[in-house]
PDB file of C-alpha atoms in Angstrom:
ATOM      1  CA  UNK A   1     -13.162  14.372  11.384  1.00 74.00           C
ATOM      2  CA  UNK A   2     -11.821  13.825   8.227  1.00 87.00           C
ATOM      3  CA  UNK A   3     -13.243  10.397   6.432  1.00 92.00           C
ATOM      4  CA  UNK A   4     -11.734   8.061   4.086  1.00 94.00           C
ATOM      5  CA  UNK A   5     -12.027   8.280   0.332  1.00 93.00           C
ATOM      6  CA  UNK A   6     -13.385   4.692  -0.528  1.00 91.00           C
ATOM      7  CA  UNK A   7     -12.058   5.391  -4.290  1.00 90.00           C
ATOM      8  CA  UNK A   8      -8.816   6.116  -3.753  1.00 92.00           C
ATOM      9  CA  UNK A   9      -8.566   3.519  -1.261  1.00 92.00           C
ATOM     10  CA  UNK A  10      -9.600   0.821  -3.864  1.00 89.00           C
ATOM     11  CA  UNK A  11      -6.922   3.115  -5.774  1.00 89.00           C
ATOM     12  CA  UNK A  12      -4.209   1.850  -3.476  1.00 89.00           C
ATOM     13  CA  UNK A  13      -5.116  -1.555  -3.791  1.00 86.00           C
ATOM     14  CA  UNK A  14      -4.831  -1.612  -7.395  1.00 80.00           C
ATOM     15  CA  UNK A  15      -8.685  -2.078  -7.863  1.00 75.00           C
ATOM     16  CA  UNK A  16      -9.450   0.648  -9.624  1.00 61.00           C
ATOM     17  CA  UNK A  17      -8.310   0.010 -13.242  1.00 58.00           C
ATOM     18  CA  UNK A  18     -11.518   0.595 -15.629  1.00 54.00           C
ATOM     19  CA  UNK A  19     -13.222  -2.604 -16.656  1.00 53.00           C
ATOM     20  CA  UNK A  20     -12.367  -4.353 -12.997  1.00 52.00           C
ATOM     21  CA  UNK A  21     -15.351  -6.610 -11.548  1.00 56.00           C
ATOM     22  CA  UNK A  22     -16.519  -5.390  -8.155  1.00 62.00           C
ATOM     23  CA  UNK A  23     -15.243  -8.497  -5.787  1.00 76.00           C
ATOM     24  CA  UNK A  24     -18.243  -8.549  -3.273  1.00 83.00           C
ATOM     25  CA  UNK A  25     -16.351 -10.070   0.038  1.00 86.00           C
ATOM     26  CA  UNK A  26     -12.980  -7.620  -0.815  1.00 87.00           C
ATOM     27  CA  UNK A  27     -15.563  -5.101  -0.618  1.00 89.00           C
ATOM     28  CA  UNK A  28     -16.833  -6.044   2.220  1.00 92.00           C
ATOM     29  CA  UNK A  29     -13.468  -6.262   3.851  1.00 92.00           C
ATOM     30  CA  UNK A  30     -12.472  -3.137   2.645  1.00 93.00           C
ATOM     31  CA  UNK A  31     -15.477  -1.439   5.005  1.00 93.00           C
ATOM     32  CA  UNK A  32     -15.007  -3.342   7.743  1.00 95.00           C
ATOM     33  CA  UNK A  33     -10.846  -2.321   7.557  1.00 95.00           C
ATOM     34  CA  UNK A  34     -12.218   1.216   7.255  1.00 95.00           C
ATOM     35  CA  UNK A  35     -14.516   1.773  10.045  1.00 95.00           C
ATOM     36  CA  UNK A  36     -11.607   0.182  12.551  1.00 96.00           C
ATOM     37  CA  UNK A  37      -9.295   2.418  10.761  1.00 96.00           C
ATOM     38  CA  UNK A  38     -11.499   5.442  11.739  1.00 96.00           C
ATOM     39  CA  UNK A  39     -12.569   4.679  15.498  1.00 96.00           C
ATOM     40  CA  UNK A  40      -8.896   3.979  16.178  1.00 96.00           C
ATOM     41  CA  UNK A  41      -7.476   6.204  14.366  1.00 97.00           C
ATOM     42  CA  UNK A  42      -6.313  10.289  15.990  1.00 97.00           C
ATOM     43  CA  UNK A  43      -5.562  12.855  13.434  1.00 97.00           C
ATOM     44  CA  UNK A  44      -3.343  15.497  14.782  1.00 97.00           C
ATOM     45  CA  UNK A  45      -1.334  18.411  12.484  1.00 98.00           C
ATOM     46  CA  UNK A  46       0.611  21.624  13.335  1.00 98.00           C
ATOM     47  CA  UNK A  47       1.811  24.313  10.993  1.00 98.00           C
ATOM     48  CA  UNK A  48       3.665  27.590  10.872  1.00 98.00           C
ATOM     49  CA  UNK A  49       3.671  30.333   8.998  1.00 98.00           C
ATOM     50  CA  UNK A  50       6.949  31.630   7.318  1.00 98.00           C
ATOM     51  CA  UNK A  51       8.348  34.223   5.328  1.00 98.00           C
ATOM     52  CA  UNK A  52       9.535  32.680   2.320  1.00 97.00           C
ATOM     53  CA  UNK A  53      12.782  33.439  -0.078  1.00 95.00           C
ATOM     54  CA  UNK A  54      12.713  31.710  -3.494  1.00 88.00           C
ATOM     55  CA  UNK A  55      15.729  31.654  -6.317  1.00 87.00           C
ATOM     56  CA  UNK A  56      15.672  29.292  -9.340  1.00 85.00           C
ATOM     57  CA  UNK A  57      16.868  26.481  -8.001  1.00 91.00           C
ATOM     58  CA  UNK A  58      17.024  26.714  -3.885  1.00 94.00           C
ATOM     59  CA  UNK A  59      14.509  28.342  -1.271  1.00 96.00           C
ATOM     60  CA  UNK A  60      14.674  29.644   2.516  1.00 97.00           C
ATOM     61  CA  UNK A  61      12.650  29.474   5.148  1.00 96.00           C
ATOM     62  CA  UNK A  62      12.319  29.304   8.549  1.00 96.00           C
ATOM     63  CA  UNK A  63      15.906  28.846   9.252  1.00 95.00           C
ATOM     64  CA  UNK A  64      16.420  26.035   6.220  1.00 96.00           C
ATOM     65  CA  UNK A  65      18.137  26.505   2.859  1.00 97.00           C
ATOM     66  CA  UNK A  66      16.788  23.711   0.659  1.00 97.00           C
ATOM     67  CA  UNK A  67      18.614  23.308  -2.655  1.00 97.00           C
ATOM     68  CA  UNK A  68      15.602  22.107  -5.016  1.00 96.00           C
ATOM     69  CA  UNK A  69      14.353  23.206  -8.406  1.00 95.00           C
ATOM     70  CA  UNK A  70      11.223  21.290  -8.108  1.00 95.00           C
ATOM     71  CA  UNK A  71      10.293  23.041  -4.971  1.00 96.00           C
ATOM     72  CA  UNK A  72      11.370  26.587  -6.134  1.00 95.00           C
ATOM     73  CA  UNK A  73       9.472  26.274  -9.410  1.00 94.00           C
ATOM     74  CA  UNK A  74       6.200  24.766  -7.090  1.00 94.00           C
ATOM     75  CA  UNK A  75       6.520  28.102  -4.767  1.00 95.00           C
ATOM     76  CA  UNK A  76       7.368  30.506  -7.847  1.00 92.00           C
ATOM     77  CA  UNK A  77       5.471  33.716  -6.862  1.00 92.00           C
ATOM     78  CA  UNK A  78       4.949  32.641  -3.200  1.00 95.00           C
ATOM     79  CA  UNK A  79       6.409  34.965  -0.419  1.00 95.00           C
ATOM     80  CA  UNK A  80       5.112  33.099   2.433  1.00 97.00           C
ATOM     81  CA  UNK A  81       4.974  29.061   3.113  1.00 98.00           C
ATOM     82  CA  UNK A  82       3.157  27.195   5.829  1.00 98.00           C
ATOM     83  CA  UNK A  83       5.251  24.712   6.865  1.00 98.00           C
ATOM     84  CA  UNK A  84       2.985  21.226   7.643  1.00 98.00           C
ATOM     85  CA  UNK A  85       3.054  18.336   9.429  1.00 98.00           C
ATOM     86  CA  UNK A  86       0.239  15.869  10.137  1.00 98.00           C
ATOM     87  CA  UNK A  87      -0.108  12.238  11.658  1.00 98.00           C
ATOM     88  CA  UNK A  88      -2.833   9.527  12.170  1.00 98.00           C
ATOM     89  CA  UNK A  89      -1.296   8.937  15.602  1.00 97.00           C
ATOM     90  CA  UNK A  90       0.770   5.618  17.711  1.00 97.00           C
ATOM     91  CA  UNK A  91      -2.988   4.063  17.728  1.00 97.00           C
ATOM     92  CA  UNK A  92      -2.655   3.615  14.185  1.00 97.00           C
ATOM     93  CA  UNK A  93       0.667   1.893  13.765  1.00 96.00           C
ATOM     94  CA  UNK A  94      -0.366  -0.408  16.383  1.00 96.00           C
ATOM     95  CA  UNK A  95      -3.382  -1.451  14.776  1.00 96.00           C
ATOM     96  CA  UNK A  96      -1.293  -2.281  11.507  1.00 96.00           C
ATOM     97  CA  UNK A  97       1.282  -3.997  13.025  1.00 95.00           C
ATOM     98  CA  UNK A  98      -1.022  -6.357  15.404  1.00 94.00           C
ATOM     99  CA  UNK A  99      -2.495  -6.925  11.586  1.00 94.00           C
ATOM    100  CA  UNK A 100       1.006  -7.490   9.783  1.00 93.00           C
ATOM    101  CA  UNK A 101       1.315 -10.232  12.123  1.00 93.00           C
ATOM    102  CA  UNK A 102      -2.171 -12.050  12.735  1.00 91.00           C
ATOM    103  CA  UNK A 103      -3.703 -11.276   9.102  1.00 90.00           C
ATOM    104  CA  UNK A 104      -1.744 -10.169   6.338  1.00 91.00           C
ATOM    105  CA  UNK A 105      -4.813  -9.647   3.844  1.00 90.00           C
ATOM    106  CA  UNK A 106      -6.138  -7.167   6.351  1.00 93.00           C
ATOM    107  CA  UNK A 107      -3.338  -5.432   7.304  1.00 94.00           C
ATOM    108  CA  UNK A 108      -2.809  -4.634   3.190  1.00 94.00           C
ATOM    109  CA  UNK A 109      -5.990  -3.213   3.130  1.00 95.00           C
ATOM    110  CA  UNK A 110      -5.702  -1.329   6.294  1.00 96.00           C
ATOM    111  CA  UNK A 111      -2.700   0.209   4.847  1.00 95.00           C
ATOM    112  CA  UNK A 112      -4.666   1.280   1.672  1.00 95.00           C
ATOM    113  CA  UNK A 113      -7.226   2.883   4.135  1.00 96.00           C
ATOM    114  CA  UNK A 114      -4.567   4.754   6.618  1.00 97.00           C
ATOM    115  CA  UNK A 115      -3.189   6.403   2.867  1.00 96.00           C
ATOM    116  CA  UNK A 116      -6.887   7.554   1.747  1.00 96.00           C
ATOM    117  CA  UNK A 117      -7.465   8.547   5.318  1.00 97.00           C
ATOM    118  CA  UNK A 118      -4.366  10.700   6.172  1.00 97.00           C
ATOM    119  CA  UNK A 119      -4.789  12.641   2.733  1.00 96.00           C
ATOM    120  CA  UNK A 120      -8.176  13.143   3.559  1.00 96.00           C
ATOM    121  CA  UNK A 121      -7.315  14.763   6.886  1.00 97.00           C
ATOM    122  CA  UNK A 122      -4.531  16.573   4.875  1.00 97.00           C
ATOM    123  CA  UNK A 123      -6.808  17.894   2.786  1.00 97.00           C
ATOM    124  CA  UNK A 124      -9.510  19.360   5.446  1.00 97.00           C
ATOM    125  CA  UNK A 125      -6.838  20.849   7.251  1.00 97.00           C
ATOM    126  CA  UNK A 126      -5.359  22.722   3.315  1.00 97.00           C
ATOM    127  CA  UNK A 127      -9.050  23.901   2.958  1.00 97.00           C
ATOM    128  CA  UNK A 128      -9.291  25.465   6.918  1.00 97.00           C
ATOM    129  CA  UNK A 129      -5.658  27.027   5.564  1.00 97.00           C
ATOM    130  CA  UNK A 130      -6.983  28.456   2.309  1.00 97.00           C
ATOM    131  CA  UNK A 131     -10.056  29.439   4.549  1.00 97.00           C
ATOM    132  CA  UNK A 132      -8.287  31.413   6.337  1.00 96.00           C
ATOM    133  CA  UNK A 133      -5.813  33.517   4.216  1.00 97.00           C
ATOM    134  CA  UNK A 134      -8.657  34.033   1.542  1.00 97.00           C
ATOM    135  CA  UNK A 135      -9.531  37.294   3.274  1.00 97.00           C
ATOM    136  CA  UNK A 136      -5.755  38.218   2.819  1.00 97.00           C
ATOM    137  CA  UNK A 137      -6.379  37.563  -1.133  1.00 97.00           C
ATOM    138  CA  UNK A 138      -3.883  34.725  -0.395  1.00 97.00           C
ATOM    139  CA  UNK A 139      -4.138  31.275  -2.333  1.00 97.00           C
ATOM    140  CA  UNK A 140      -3.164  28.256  -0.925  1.00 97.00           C
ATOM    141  CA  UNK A 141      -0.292  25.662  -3.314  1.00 96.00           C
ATOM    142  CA  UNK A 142      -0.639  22.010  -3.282  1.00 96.00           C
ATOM    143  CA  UNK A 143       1.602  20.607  -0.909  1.00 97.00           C
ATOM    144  CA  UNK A 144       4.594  19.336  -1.468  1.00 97.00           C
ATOM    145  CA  UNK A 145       6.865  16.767   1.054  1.00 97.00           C
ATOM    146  CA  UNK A 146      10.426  16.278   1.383  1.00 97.00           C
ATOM    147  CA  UNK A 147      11.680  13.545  -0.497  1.00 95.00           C
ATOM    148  CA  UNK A 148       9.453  14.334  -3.457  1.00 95.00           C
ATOM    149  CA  UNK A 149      11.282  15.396  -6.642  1.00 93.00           C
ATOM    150  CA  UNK A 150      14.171  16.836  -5.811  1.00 95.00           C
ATOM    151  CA  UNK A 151      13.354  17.908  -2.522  1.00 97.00           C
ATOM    152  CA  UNK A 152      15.900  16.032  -0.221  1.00 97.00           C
ATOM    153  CA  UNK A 153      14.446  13.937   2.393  1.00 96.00           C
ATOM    154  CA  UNK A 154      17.000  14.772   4.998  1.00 96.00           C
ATOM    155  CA  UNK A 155      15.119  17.582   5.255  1.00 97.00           C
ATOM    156  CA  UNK A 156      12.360  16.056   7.325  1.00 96.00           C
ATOM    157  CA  UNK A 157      13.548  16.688  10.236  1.00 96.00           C
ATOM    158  CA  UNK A 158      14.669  20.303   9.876  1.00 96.00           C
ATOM    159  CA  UNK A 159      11.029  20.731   8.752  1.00 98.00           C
ATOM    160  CA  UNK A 160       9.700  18.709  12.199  1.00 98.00           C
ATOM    161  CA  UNK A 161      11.621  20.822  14.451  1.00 97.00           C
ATOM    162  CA  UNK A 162      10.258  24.097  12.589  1.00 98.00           C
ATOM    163  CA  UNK A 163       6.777  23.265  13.844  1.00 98.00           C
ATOM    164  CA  UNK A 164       7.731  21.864  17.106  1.00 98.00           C
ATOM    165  CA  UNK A 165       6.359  18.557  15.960  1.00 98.00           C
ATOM    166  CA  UNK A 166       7.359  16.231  18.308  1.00 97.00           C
ATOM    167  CA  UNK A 167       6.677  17.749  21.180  1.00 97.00           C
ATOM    168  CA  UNK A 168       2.702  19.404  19.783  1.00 98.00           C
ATOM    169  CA  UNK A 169       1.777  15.880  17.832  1.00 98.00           C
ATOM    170  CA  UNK A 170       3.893  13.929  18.551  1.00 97.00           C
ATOM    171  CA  UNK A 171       5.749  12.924  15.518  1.00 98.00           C
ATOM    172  CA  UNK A 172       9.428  12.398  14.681  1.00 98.00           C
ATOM    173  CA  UNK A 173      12.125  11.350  12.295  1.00 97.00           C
ATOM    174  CA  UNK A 174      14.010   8.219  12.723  1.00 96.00           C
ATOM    175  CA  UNK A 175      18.136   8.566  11.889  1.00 94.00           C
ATOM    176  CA  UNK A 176      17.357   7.400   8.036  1.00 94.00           C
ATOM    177  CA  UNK A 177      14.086  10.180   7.810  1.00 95.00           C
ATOM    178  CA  UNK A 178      11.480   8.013   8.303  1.00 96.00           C
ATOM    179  CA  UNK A 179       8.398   9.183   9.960  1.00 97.00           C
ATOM    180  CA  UNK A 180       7.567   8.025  13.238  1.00 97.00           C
ATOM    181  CA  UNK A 181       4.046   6.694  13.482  1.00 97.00           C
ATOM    182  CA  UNK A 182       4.352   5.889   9.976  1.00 96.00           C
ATOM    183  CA  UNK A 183       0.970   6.943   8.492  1.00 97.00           C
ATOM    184  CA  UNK A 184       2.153  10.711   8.989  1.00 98.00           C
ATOM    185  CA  UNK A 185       3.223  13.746   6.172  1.00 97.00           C
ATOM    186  CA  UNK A 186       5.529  16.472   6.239  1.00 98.00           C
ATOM    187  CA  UNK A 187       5.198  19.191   3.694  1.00 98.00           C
ATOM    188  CA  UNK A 188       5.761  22.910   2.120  1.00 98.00           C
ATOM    189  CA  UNK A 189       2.631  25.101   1.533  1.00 98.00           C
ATOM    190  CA  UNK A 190       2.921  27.949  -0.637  1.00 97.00           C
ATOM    191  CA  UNK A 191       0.928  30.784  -0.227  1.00 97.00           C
ATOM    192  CA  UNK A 192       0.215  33.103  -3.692  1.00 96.00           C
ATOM    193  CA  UNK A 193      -1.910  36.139  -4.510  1.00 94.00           C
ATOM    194  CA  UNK A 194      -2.641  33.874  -7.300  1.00 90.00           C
ATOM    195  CA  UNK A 195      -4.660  31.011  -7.616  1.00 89.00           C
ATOM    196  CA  UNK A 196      -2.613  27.910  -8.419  1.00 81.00           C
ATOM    197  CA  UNK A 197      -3.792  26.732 -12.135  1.00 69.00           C
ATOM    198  CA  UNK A 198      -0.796  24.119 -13.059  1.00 55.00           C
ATOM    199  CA  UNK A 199      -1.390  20.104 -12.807  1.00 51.00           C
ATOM    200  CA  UNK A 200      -0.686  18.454  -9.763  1.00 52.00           C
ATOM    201  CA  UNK A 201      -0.602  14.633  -8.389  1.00 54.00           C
ATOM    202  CA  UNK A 202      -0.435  12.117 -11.463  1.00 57.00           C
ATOM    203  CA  UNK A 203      -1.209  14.560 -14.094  1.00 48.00           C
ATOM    204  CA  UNK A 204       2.511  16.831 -12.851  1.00 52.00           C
ATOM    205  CA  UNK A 205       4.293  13.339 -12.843  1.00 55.00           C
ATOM    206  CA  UNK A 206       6.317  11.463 -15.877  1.00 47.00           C
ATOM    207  CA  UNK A 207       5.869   8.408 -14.329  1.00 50.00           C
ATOM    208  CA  UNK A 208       3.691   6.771 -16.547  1.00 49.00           C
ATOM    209  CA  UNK A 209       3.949   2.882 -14.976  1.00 52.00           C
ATOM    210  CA  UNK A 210       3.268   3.836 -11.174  1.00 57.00           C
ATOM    211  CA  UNK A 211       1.027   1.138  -9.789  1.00 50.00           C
ATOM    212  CA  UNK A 212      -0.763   4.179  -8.113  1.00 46.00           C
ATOM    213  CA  UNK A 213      -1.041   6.523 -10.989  1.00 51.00           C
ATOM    214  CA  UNK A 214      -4.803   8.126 -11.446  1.00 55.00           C
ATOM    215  CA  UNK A 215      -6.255   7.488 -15.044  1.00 50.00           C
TER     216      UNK A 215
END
């Protein structure tokens, strides 16, 4: 199973600004929010493989016409996507919310821990992916989720019913697109014959005053 990230959990917390002193007992916290995190915590994800159509400023798959440059610039040279979904499970919004209401402190940090944790998984289950179509001569893209860009959110759903979500993980979208449990992604997954050398994350994004940004 997939493990938190202890740096970019600090990340999420804002703690990890150069020059910051270590705090000893947030620390401390910060371990103890983890490993309840990860023994409560059950990863699940499902994806599909789809033929993929992609014009300057709209692409089609699996059913879905989504008008987005961002996306169709991200899956230039891709003719196939896997279409992704992954979740941290009910156990996990439970835990935060029992948190939310009998420690606040911890439930922030438990929040900064499910977002390390769920890319984490994300991550393993991108480098199974790329695993498996490197045989193929097949590259894997970063992913990228609705609502990101110009990639409309209402598109979440759409994307959940494509990989039978709810019924194989059990995760949905609520009438305004919110992802139910929360600590769960959608996304697009290009696949390229070649290897993906742009910069992704902070590095791809002009917003220069993001509390999260990396650097």
């Amino acid at each position: 199973m997939a493990e938190i990230d202890w740096k970019e959990a600090r990340r999420y917390l804002g703690l990890h600004r150069p020059g910051g002193t270590v705090d000893e007992q947030l620390e401390a916290s910060l371990r103890s929010c983890g490993e309840e995190l990860e023994a409560t915590a059950r990863p699940k994800a499902v994806w599909r493989r789809f033929p993929l159509a992609a014009e300057e400023k709209q692409v089609s798959c699996a059913g879905m016409t989504i008008p987005s440059f961002h996306l169709s610039r991200h899956l230039k040279d891709c003719g196939e996507v896997y279409l992704f979904a992954a979740t941290l499970g009910a156990e996990t919004d439970r835990l935060l919310r029992r948190s939310a209401v009998t420690q606040v402190s911890r439930a922030v940090i438990l929040q900064a821990c499910a977002a390390s944790l769920l890319e984490a998984y994300c991550d393993e289950c991108c480098d199974a992916l790329a695993r498996e179509i490197a045989p193929e001569g097949l590259f894997l893209r970063p992913r990228f989720s609705p609502g990101y860009g110009d990639f409309p959110i209402t598109f979440q759903r759409p994307l959940l019913e494509a990989v039978e979500a709810p019924k194989r993980i059990g995760l949905t979208a609520t009438e305004t697109m919110m992802l139910t449990p929360t600590k769960s992604v959608t996304a697009v997954v290009g696949l390229s014959a070649t290897p993906w050398c742009p910069p992704t994350g902070c590095a791809a994004c002009s917003k220069a005053d993001c509390a999260f940004r990396k650097g």
